[in-house]
PDB file of C-alpha atoms and ligand atoms in Angstrom:
ATOM      1  CA  MET A 193      13.521  28.810 -12.650  1.00  0.00           C
ATOM      2  CA  ILE A 194      12.800  25.293 -11.766  1.00  0.00           C
ATOM      3  CA  LYS A 195      12.632  22.490 -13.891  1.00  0.00           C
ATOM      4  CA  ILE A 196      12.614  18.666 -12.970  1.00  0.00           C
ATOM      5  CA  ASP A 197      13.527  15.711 -15.408  1.00  0.00           C
ATOM      6  CA  GLY A 198      12.352  12.448 -14.902  1.00  0.00           C
ATOM      7  CA  LEU A 199      12.578  12.726 -11.031  1.00  0.00           C
ATOM      8  CA  PHE A 200      12.344   9.483  -8.810  1.00  0.00           C
ATOM      9  CA  LYS A 201      12.720   9.027  -5.121  1.00  0.00           C
ATOM     10  CA  THR A 202      12.070   5.705  -2.707  1.00  0.00           C
ATOM     11  CA  TYR A 203      11.523   5.099   0.455  1.00  0.00           C
ATOM     12  CA  ASN A 204      12.933   2.543   1.853  1.00  0.00           C
ATOM     13  CA  LYS A 205      14.020   1.298  -1.412  1.00  0.00           C
ATOM     14  CA  GLY A 206      14.914  -2.750  -1.458  1.00  0.00           C
ATOM     15  CA  LYS A 207      12.506  -2.994   1.387  1.00  0.00           C
ATOM     16  CA  ALA A 208       9.220  -4.954   1.772  1.00  0.00           C
ATOM     17  CA  ASN A 209       8.242  -1.220   2.899  1.00  0.00           C
ATOM     18  CA  GLN A 210       9.320   0.265   0.150  1.00  0.00           C
ATOM     19  CA  VAL A 211       7.861   3.027  -1.126  1.00  0.00           C
ATOM     20  CA  ASN A 212       7.676   5.050  -4.945  1.00  0.00           C
ATOM     21  CA  ALA A 213       6.525   8.574  -3.976  1.00  0.00           C
ATOM     22  CA  LEU A 214       8.005  10.401  -7.169  1.00  0.00           C
ATOM     23  CA  SER A 215       8.288   7.618 -11.079  1.00  0.00           C
ATOM     24  CA  ASP A 216       9.514   9.880 -13.705  1.00  0.00           C
ATOM     25  CA  PHE A 217       8.041  13.155 -12.671  1.00  0.00           C
ATOM     26  CA  ASN A 218       8.794  16.223 -14.325  1.00  0.00           C
ATOM     27  CA  ILE A 219       7.778  19.501 -14.110  1.00  0.00           C
ATOM     28  CA  SER A 220       9.005  23.405 -15.126  1.00  0.00           C
ATOM     29  CA  VAL A 221       7.980  26.409 -12.943  1.00  0.00           C
ATOM     30  CA  TYR A 222       8.895  29.366 -14.485  1.00  0.00           C
ATOM     31  CA  GLU A 223      10.803  32.711 -13.270  1.00  0.00           C
ATOM     32  CA  GLY A 224       7.464  34.892 -11.482  1.00  0.00           C
ATOM     33  CA  ASP A 225       5.194  31.875 -11.608  1.00  0.00           C
ATOM     34  CA  PHE A 226       2.509  30.782  -8.900  1.00  0.00           C
ATOM     35  CA  VAL A 227       1.498  27.589  -9.195  1.00  0.00           C
ATOM     36  CA  ALA A 228      -1.074  24.948  -7.301  1.00  0.00           C
ATOM     37  CA  ILE A 229      -0.022  21.574  -6.634  1.00  0.00           C
ATOM     38  CA  MET A 230      -3.439  19.389  -6.094  1.00  0.00           C
ATOM     39  CA  GLY A 231      -3.220  15.632  -5.648  1.00  0.00           C
ATOM     40  CA  PRO A 232      -4.796  12.657  -3.042  1.00  0.00           C
ATOM     41  CA  SER A 233      -2.949  12.647  -0.346  1.00  0.00           C
ATOM     42  CA  GLY A 234       0.453  10.235  -0.544  1.00  0.00           C
ATOM     43  CA  ALA A 235       1.212  11.433  -4.230  1.00  0.00           C
ATOM     44  CA  GLY A 236       4.089  12.688  -3.036  1.00  0.00           C
ATOM     45  CA  LYS A 237       3.421  16.763  -2.876  1.00  0.00           C
ATOM     46  CA  SER A 238       5.067  16.683  -0.127  1.00  0.00           C
ATOM     47  CA  THR A 239       8.304  15.097  -0.820  1.00  0.00           C
ATOM     48  CA  LEU A 240       8.471  16.965  -4.081  1.00  0.00           C
ATOM     49  CA  LEU A 241       8.472  20.173  -1.840  1.00  0.00           C
ATOM     50  CA  HIS A 242      11.302  18.849   0.095  1.00  0.00           C
ATOM     51  CA  ILE A 243      13.351  17.901  -3.098  1.00  0.00           C
ATOM     52  CA  ILE A 244      12.844  21.288  -4.488  1.00  0.00           C
ATOM     53  CA  GLY A 245      13.865  22.659  -1.254  1.00  0.00           C
ATOM     54  CA  CYS A 246      17.198  21.086  -0.799  1.00  0.00           C
ATOM     55  CA  VAL A 247      16.309  19.179   2.035  1.00  0.00           C
ATOM     56  CA  GLU A 248      15.900  15.840   0.813  1.00  0.00           C
ATOM     57  CA  ASP A 249      17.977  13.547  -2.050  1.00  0.00           C
ATOM     58  CA  PHE A 250      16.903  11.916  -4.950  1.00  0.00           C
ATOM     59  CA  ASP A 251      17.559   8.814  -6.752  1.00  0.00           C
ATOM     60  CA  SER A 252      18.175  10.148 -10.145  1.00  0.00           C
ATOM     61  CA  GLY A 253      16.756  12.757 -12.466  1.00  0.00           C
ATOM     62  CA  ASP A 254      17.699  15.908 -13.332  1.00  0.00           C
ATOM     63  CA  VAL A 255      16.542  18.609 -10.197  1.00  0.00           C
ATOM     64  CA  VAL A 256      17.724  22.259 -11.444  1.00  0.00           C
ATOM     65  CA  ILE A 257      17.002  25.169  -9.545  1.00  0.00           C
ATOM     66  CA  ASP A 258      18.009  28.772 -10.219  1.00  0.00           C
ATOM     67  CA  GLY A 259      20.350  27.913 -13.450  1.00  0.00           C
ATOM     68  CA  LYS A 260      22.473  25.543 -10.005  1.00  0.00           C
ATOM     69  CA  LYS A 261      22.427  21.368 -10.684  1.00  0.00           C
ATOM     70  CA  ILE A 262      21.627  20.430  -7.119  1.00  0.00           C
ATOM     71  CA  ASP A 263      22.958  17.054  -7.040  1.00  0.00           C
ATOM     72  CA  GLU A 264      26.259  18.190  -7.941  1.00  0.00           C
ATOM     73  CA  LEU A 265      26.582  21.355  -4.505  1.00  0.00           C
ATOM     74  CA  ASN A 266      27.994  20.172  -1.914  1.00  0.00           C
ATOM     75  CA  ASP A 267      26.590  20.612   2.093  1.00  0.00           C
ATOM     76  CA  THR A 268      27.648  23.744   2.464  1.00  0.00           C
ATOM     77  CA  GLU A 269      26.678  25.061  -0.861  1.00  0.00           C
ATOM     78  CA  LEU A 270      23.325  23.577  -0.926  1.00  0.00           C
ATOM     79  CA  SER A 271      22.554  25.172   2.369  1.00  0.00           C
ATOM     80  CA  LYS A 272      24.022  29.062   1.522  1.00  0.00           C
ATOM     81  CA  PHE A 273      22.072  28.185  -2.250  1.00  0.00           C
ATOM     82  CA  ARG A 274      19.036  27.206  -0.136  1.00  0.00           C
ATOM     83  CA  ASN A 275      19.295  30.140   2.651  1.00  0.00           C
ATOM     84  CA  LYS A 276      20.160  32.570  -0.356  1.00  0.00           C
ATOM     85  CA  THR A 277      17.456  30.808  -2.562  1.00  0.00           C
ATOM     86  CA  ILE A 278      13.818  29.637  -0.619  1.00  0.00           C
ATOM     87  CA  GLY A 279      11.416  30.265   1.412  1.00  0.00           C
ATOM     88  CA  THR A 280       9.664  27.625   3.097  1.00  0.00           C
ATOM     89  CA  VAL A 281       5.691  28.140   4.679  1.00  0.00           C
ATOM     90  CA  PHE A 282       4.314  25.112   6.223  1.00  0.00           C
ATOM     91  CA  GLN A 283       1.211  23.827   7.491  1.00  0.00           C
ATOM     92  CA  ASP A 284       1.925  24.306  11.125  1.00  0.00           C
ATOM     93  CA  PHE A 285       3.393  27.063  10.714  1.00  0.00           C
ATOM     94  CA  ALA A 286       7.258  25.109  12.158  1.00  0.00           C
ATOM     95  CA  LEU A 287       7.353  28.488  14.718  1.00  0.00           C
ATOM     96  CA  MET A 288      10.483  28.438  17.334  1.00  0.00           C
ATOM     97  CA  ASN A 289       7.594  28.498  19.866  1.00  0.00           C
ATOM     98  CA  ASP A 290       8.168  30.394  23.719  1.00  0.00           C
ATOM     99  CA  CYS A 291      10.087  32.903  21.232  1.00  0.00           C
ATOM    100  CA  THR A 292       9.452  36.869  19.966  1.00  0.00           C
ATOM    101  CA  VAL A 293       8.034  36.960  16.709  1.00  0.00           C
ATOM    102  CA  LEU A 294      10.970  39.143  15.682  1.00  0.00           C
ATOM    103  CA  ASP A 295      13.322  36.157  16.977  1.00  0.00           C
ATOM    104  CA  ASN A 296      11.619  34.306  14.395  1.00  0.00           C
ATOM    105  CA  VAL A 297      11.920  36.430  11.209  1.00  0.00           C
ATOM    106  CA  GLU A 298      15.446  37.202  12.174  1.00  0.00           C
ATOM    107  CA  LEU A 299      16.641  33.770  12.979  1.00  0.00           C
ATOM    108  CA  PRO A 300      17.353  33.236   8.742  1.00  0.00           C
ATOM    109  CA  LEU A 301      19.506  36.641   8.356  1.00  0.00           C
ATOM    110  CA  LEU A 302      21.613  35.117  11.672  1.00  0.00           C
ATOM    111  CA  PHE A 303      22.147  32.401   9.409  1.00  0.00           C
ATOM    112  CA  SER A 304      23.235  34.069   6.699  1.00  0.00           C
ATOM    113  CA  GLY A 305      25.493  36.522   8.956  1.00  0.00           C
ATOM    114  CA  VAL A 306      23.359  40.199   8.616  1.00  0.00           C
ATOM    115  CA  LYS A 307      24.589  41.977  11.127  1.00  0.00           C
ATOM    116  CA  ARG A 308      22.184  43.627  13.754  1.00  0.00           C
ATOM    117  CA  LYS A 309      20.786  47.107  12.566  1.00  0.00           C
ATOM    118  CA  LYS A 310      20.444  45.456   9.104  1.00  0.00           C
ATOM    119  CA  ARG A 311      18.419  42.545  10.181  1.00  0.00           C
ATOM    120  CA  MET A 312      16.638  44.643  12.226  1.00  0.00           C
ATOM    121  CA  GLN A 313      15.921  46.594   8.647  1.00  0.00           C
ATOM    122  CA  LEU A 314      15.014  43.472   6.616  1.00  0.00           C
ATOM    123  CA  CYS A 315      12.484  42.144   9.979  1.00  0.00           C
ATOM    124  CA  ASP A 316      10.802  45.406   9.719  1.00  0.00           C
ATOM    125  CA  LYS A 317      10.321  45.758   5.992  1.00  0.00           C
ATOM    126  CA  ALA A 318       8.979  41.553   6.181  1.00  0.00           C
ATOM    127  CA  LEU A 319       6.337  42.326   9.011  1.00  0.00           C
ATOM    128  CA  ASN A 320       5.568  45.506   7.525  1.00  0.00           C
ATOM    129  CA  MET A 321       4.380  43.064   4.255  1.00  0.00           C
ATOM    130  CA  VAL A 322       2.337  40.835   6.329  1.00  0.00           C
ATOM    131  CA  GLY A 323       1.304  43.933   9.328  1.00  0.00           C
ATOM    132  CA  MET A 324       2.382  42.490  11.900  1.00  0.00           C
ATOM    133  CA  SER A 325       5.264  44.956  13.065  1.00  0.00           C
ATOM    134  CA  GLU A 326       3.398  46.326  15.652  1.00  0.00           C
ATOM    135  CA  LEU A 327       3.343  42.413  17.263  1.00  0.00           C
ATOM    136  CA  LYS A 328       6.803  42.430  16.335  1.00  0.00           C
ATOM    137  CA  ARG A 329       7.764  42.039  20.023  1.00  0.00           C
ATOM    138  CA  ARG A 330       4.586  39.275  21.017  1.00  0.00           C
ATOM    139  CA  ASN A 331       5.891  35.897  22.618  1.00  0.00           C
ATOM    140  CA  VAL A 332       4.188  33.871  19.342  1.00  0.00           C
ATOM    141  CA  LEU A 333       2.523  31.665  20.748  1.00  0.00           C
ATOM    142  CA  GLU A 334       0.319  34.382  21.978  1.00  0.00           C
ATOM    143  CA  LEU A 335      -0.894  35.125  18.428  1.00  0.00           C
ATOM    144  CA  SER A 336      -3.632  33.315  16.320  1.00  0.00           C
ATOM    145  CA  GLY A 337      -2.400  30.613  13.413  1.00  0.00           C
ATOM    146  CA  GLY A 338      -3.220  33.457  10.999  1.00  0.00           C
ATOM    147  CA  GLN A 339      -0.697  35.581  13.037  1.00  0.00           C
ATOM    148  CA  ARG A 340       1.175  33.136  13.682  1.00  0.00           C
ATOM    149  CA  GLN A 341       1.358  32.232   9.492  1.00  0.00           C
ATOM    150  CA  ARG A 342       2.211  35.655   8.834  1.00  0.00           C
ATOM    151  CA  VAL A 343       4.803  35.955  11.357  1.00  0.00           C
ATOM    152  CA  ALA A 344       5.935  32.136   8.940  1.00  0.00           C
ATOM    153  CA  ILE A 345       5.550  34.345   5.854  1.00  0.00           C
ATOM    154  CA  ALA A 346       7.756  37.237   6.900  1.00  0.00           C
ATOM    155  CA  ARG A 347      10.218  34.489   7.993  1.00  0.00           C
ATOM    156  CA  ALA A 348      10.095  32.752   4.864  1.00  0.00           C
ATOM    157  CA  ILE A 349      10.514  36.030   2.690  1.00  0.00           C
ATOM    158  CA  VAL A 350      12.853  37.499   4.848  1.00  0.00           C
ATOM    159  CA  ASN A 351      16.070  37.021   2.804  1.00  0.00           C
ATOM    160  CA  SER A 352      14.798  38.005  -0.360  1.00  0.00           C
ATOM    161  CA  PRO A 353      14.460  34.953  -1.445  1.00  0.00           C
ATOM    162  CA  LYS A 354      13.547  34.071  -5.564  1.00  0.00           C
ATOM    163  CA  ILE A 355      11.366  30.988  -4.104  1.00  0.00           C
ATOM    164  CA  ILE A 356       8.762  30.163  -1.425  1.00  0.00           C
ATOM    165  CA  LEU A 357       7.508  26.877  -1.180  1.00  0.00           C
ATOM    166  CA  ALA A 358       4.402  26.527   0.954  1.00  0.00           C
ATOM    167  CA  ASP A 359       3.124  22.971   2.140  1.00  0.00           C
ATOM    168  CA  GLU A 360      -0.313  23.734   2.699  1.00  0.00           C
ATOM    169  CA  PRO A 361      -0.221  26.798   4.697  1.00  0.00           C
ATOM    170  CA  THR A 362      -3.597  27.143   4.638  1.00  0.00           C
ATOM    171  CA  GLY A 363      -4.665  23.334   6.133  1.00  0.00           C
ATOM    172  CA  ALA A 364      -4.088  25.134   9.750  1.00  0.00           C
ATOM    173  CA  LEU A 365      -7.102  27.934   9.298  1.00  0.00           C
ATOM    174  CA  ASP A 366     -10.733  28.610   8.526  1.00  0.00           C
ATOM    175  CA  SER A 367     -11.649  30.301   4.805  1.00  0.00           C
ATOM    176  CA  ILE A 368     -11.544  33.668   6.175  1.00  0.00           C
ATOM    177  CA  THR A 369      -7.986  33.525   6.821  1.00  0.00           C
ATOM    178  CA  SER A 370      -7.385  31.360   4.312  1.00  0.00           C
ATOM    179  CA  LYS A 371      -7.961  33.427   1.629  1.00  0.00           C
ATOM    180  CA  GLN A 372      -5.962  36.690   3.777  1.00  0.00           C
ATOM    181  CA  ILE A 373      -3.595  34.337   3.539  1.00  0.00           C
ATOM    182  CA  MET A 374      -3.178  33.818   0.004  1.00  0.00           C
ATOM    183  CA  ASN A 375      -3.618  36.675  -0.661  1.00  0.00           C
ATOM    184  CA  MET A 376      -0.461  37.390   0.762  1.00  0.00           C
ATOM    185  CA  LEU A 377       1.152  34.974  -1.047  1.00  0.00           C
ATOM    186  CA  LYS A 378      -0.012  37.048  -4.042  1.00  0.00           C
ATOM    187  CA  LYS A 379       1.092  39.943  -3.377  1.00  0.00           C
ATOM    188  CA  ILE A 380       4.384  38.430  -2.475  1.00  0.00           C
ATOM    189  CA  ASN A 381       4.310  36.401  -6.116  1.00  0.00           C
ATOM    190  CA  GLU A 382       3.847  40.321  -7.814  1.00  0.00           C
ATOM    191  CA  ASN A 383       7.087  41.559  -6.074  1.00  0.00           C
ATOM    192  CA  ALA A 384       8.771  38.048  -8.930  1.00  0.00           C
ATOM    193  CA  VAL A 385       8.703  36.037  -6.634  1.00  0.00           C
ATOM    194  CA  THR A 386       8.455  32.320  -8.020  1.00  0.00           C
ATOM    195  CA  VAL A 387       5.842  30.674  -5.254  1.00  0.00           C
ATOM    196  CA  ILE A 388       4.320  26.780  -4.993  1.00  0.00           C
ATOM    197  CA  VAL A 389       1.867  26.467  -2.856  1.00  0.00           C
ATOM    198  CA  VAL A 390       0.642  22.703  -2.090  1.00  0.00           C
ATOM    199  CA  THR A 391      -2.177  22.530  -1.539  1.00  0.00           C
ATOM    200  CA  HIS A 392      -6.013  20.492  -1.750  1.00  0.00           C
ATOM    201  CA  GLU A 393      -8.589  22.558  -2.007  1.00  0.00           C
ATOM    202  CA  ARG A 394      -9.731  24.018  -5.133  1.00  0.00           C
ATOM    203  CA  GLU A 395     -10.497  27.902  -3.246  1.00  0.00           C
ATOM    204  CA  ILE A 396      -6.743  28.123  -2.984  1.00  0.00           C
ATOM    205  CA  ALA A 397      -5.311  26.896  -6.185  1.00  0.00           C
ATOM    206  CA  GLU A 398      -7.591  29.145  -7.542  1.00  0.00           C
ATOM    207  CA  PHE A 399      -5.101  32.045  -6.253  1.00  0.00           C
ATOM    208  CA  CYS A 400      -2.712  30.748  -8.477  1.00  0.00           C
ATOM    209  CA  LYS A 401      -1.631  31.483 -12.056  1.00  0.00           C
ATOM    210  CA  ARG A 402      -1.876  27.462 -13.027  1.00  0.00           C
ATOM    211  CA  THR A 403      -2.566  23.975 -11.368  1.00  0.00           C
ATOM    212  CA  ILE A 404      -0.626  20.457 -11.645  1.00  0.00           C
ATOM    213  CA  ILE A 405      -2.307  17.849  -9.952  1.00  0.00           C
ATOM    214  CA  ILE A 406      -0.032  15.330  -8.814  1.00  0.00           C
ATOM    215  CA  SER A 407      -1.406  11.442  -8.686  1.00  0.00           C
ATOM    216  CA  ASP A 408       0.633   8.252  -7.650  1.00  0.00           C
ATOM    217  CA  GLY A 409       4.544  10.458  -8.376  1.00  0.00           C
ATOM    218  CA  LYS A 410       3.557  11.671 -12.251  1.00  0.00           C
ATOM    219  CA  THR A 411       2.079  14.668 -13.201  1.00  0.00           C
ATOM    220  CA  VAL A 412      -1.055  13.923 -14.681  1.00  0.00           C
ATOM    221  CA  SER A 413      -2.389  17.543 -15.434  1.00  0.00           C
ATOM    222  CA  ASN A 414      -1.291  20.735 -16.290  1.00  0.00           C
ATOM    223  CA  VAL A 415      -3.621  23.292 -16.418  1.00  0.00           C
ATOM    224  CA  ARG A 416      -3.756  26.717 -17.005  1.00  0.00           C
ATOM    225  CA  ALA A 417      -5.609  29.104 -14.840  1.00  0.00           C
TER     226      ALA A 417
HETATM  227  N1  ADP B 686      10.368   9.835   5.173  1.00  0.00           N
HETATM  228  C1  ADP B 686       9.578   9.109   4.799  1.00  0.00           C
HETATM  229  N2  ADP B 686       9.217   7.435   4.856  1.00  0.00           N
HETATM  230  C2  ADP B 686       8.979   6.852   4.046  1.00  0.00           C
HETATM  231  N3  ADP B 686       8.132   6.942   3.237  1.00  0.00           N
HETATM  232  C3  ADP B 686       7.360   7.801   3.126  1.00  0.00           C
HETATM  233  C4  ADP B 686       8.479   9.176   4.082  1.00  0.00           C
HETATM  234  N4  ADP B 686       7.667  10.346   3.799  1.00  0.00           N
HETATM  235  C5  ADP B 686       6.949  10.361   2.534  1.00  0.00           C
HETATM  236  N5  ADP B 686       6.837   8.486   2.960  1.00  0.00           N
HETATM  237  C6  ADP B 686       5.719   7.806   1.686  1.00  0.00           C
HETATM  238  O1  ADP B 686       6.006   8.503   0.580  1.00  0.00           O
HETATM  239  C7  ADP B 686       4.748   9.093  -0.669  1.00  0.00           C
HETATM  240  C8  ADP B 686       4.145  10.311  -0.388  1.00  0.00           C
HETATM  241  O2  ADP B 686       4.455  11.189   0.798  1.00  0.00           O
HETATM  242  P1  ADP B 686       4.004  12.951   0.293  1.00  0.00           P
HETATM  243  O3  ADP B 686       5.465  12.990  -0.375  1.00  0.00           O
HETATM  244  O4  ADP B 686       4.114  12.768   1.775  1.00  0.00           O
HETATM  245  O5  ADP B 686       3.253  12.766   0.173  1.00  0.00           O
HETATM  246  P2  ADP B 686       1.856  14.133   0.014  1.00  0.00           P
HETATM  247  O6  ADP B 686       2.239  14.939   0.534  1.00  0.00           O
HETATM  248  O7  ADP B 686       1.452  14.104  -1.361  1.00  0.00           O
HETATM  249  O8  ADP B 686       0.385  13.507   1.103  1.00  0.00           O
HETATM  250  C9  ADP B 686       3.416   8.109   0.752  1.00  0.00           C
HETATM  251  O9  ADP B 686       3.096   6.744   0.831  1.00  0.00           O
HETATM  252  C10 ADP B 686       4.222   9.343   1.430  1.00  0.00           C
HETATM  253  O10 ADP B 686       3.761   7.254   2.680  1.00  0.00           O
HETATM  254 MG1   MG B 687       2.117  16.857   2.334  1.00  0.00          MG
END
C-alpha cells in the first residue's frame, strides 16, 4: 500500500540552518495496516506524514502509494490522487471555524465535484460513523475538543479514502476522549482502511497493530504488537 525506500528530505538545503529531516528512510505499510509512529520531537514524524499525504515534496528516494510513484504525478494528478486516496486528521483539528459541522464534512466532496444529494448521503454516513449526526447543524466553535476531532475524522473519511493519516490526533484531548478517538480510528481500520497514527503516548500506540520508531530521520525499530 505504501512503500518508501531511501527517502531523503532536507529543509533549507545548502544554508547554515540546513536540517536533514529524513535520511535514507524506509518504511512499508501494507493494505489494512494500523501503524503507530513514535519518536522524539524533531525526529521527522510530521515530515513523513506530509510526504505520504502528498503535501510536501522530497529530495530523493522512492515513494509509492497505492501503486503510484507520487513524484511522477503532475500537480493536477497529485491533488486528485490525494483527494481520492488520503484523509488527514491533525492534533488541532484544522476545521473551518465559525462553520457548521456539515459545512466541514462536505468540503472534500465539493472538491471532488459530488452532487448535492449524494453529498448529503455521504456526510450523513460519515457523521453517523463518528456519532455526530445529531449535531450536524451546530457551529464547530460550540463543540468540545473531542467532538471537533470526531468532525475532523468524519471529514477525513467522507470520500472513502484508502489511507488515513493522523498526526498526534489525541494530543489536545484528555485520556478518556483520546481512547474514544482511537477506538473510532480502530473501527475505521476494521473497514479495510490503512491507518497511520503519529503519537507520543504508548497507550495510544497500543491501539495500533504495530509501532515504528523514528529517530533522527531514520527508522530505528519496527515492532509488531
Ligand atoms: N518547514 C520547515 N522548515 C525548516 N525546518 C523544518 C520544517 N519542518 C520541519 N523542520 C525541521 O525538520 C525536523 C523534523 O521535523 P518534524 O517532521 O516536524 O518532526 P516531528 O514531527 O517528529 O516532531 C526538525 O528539526 C524540524 O525543525
Ligand atoms: Mg510533528
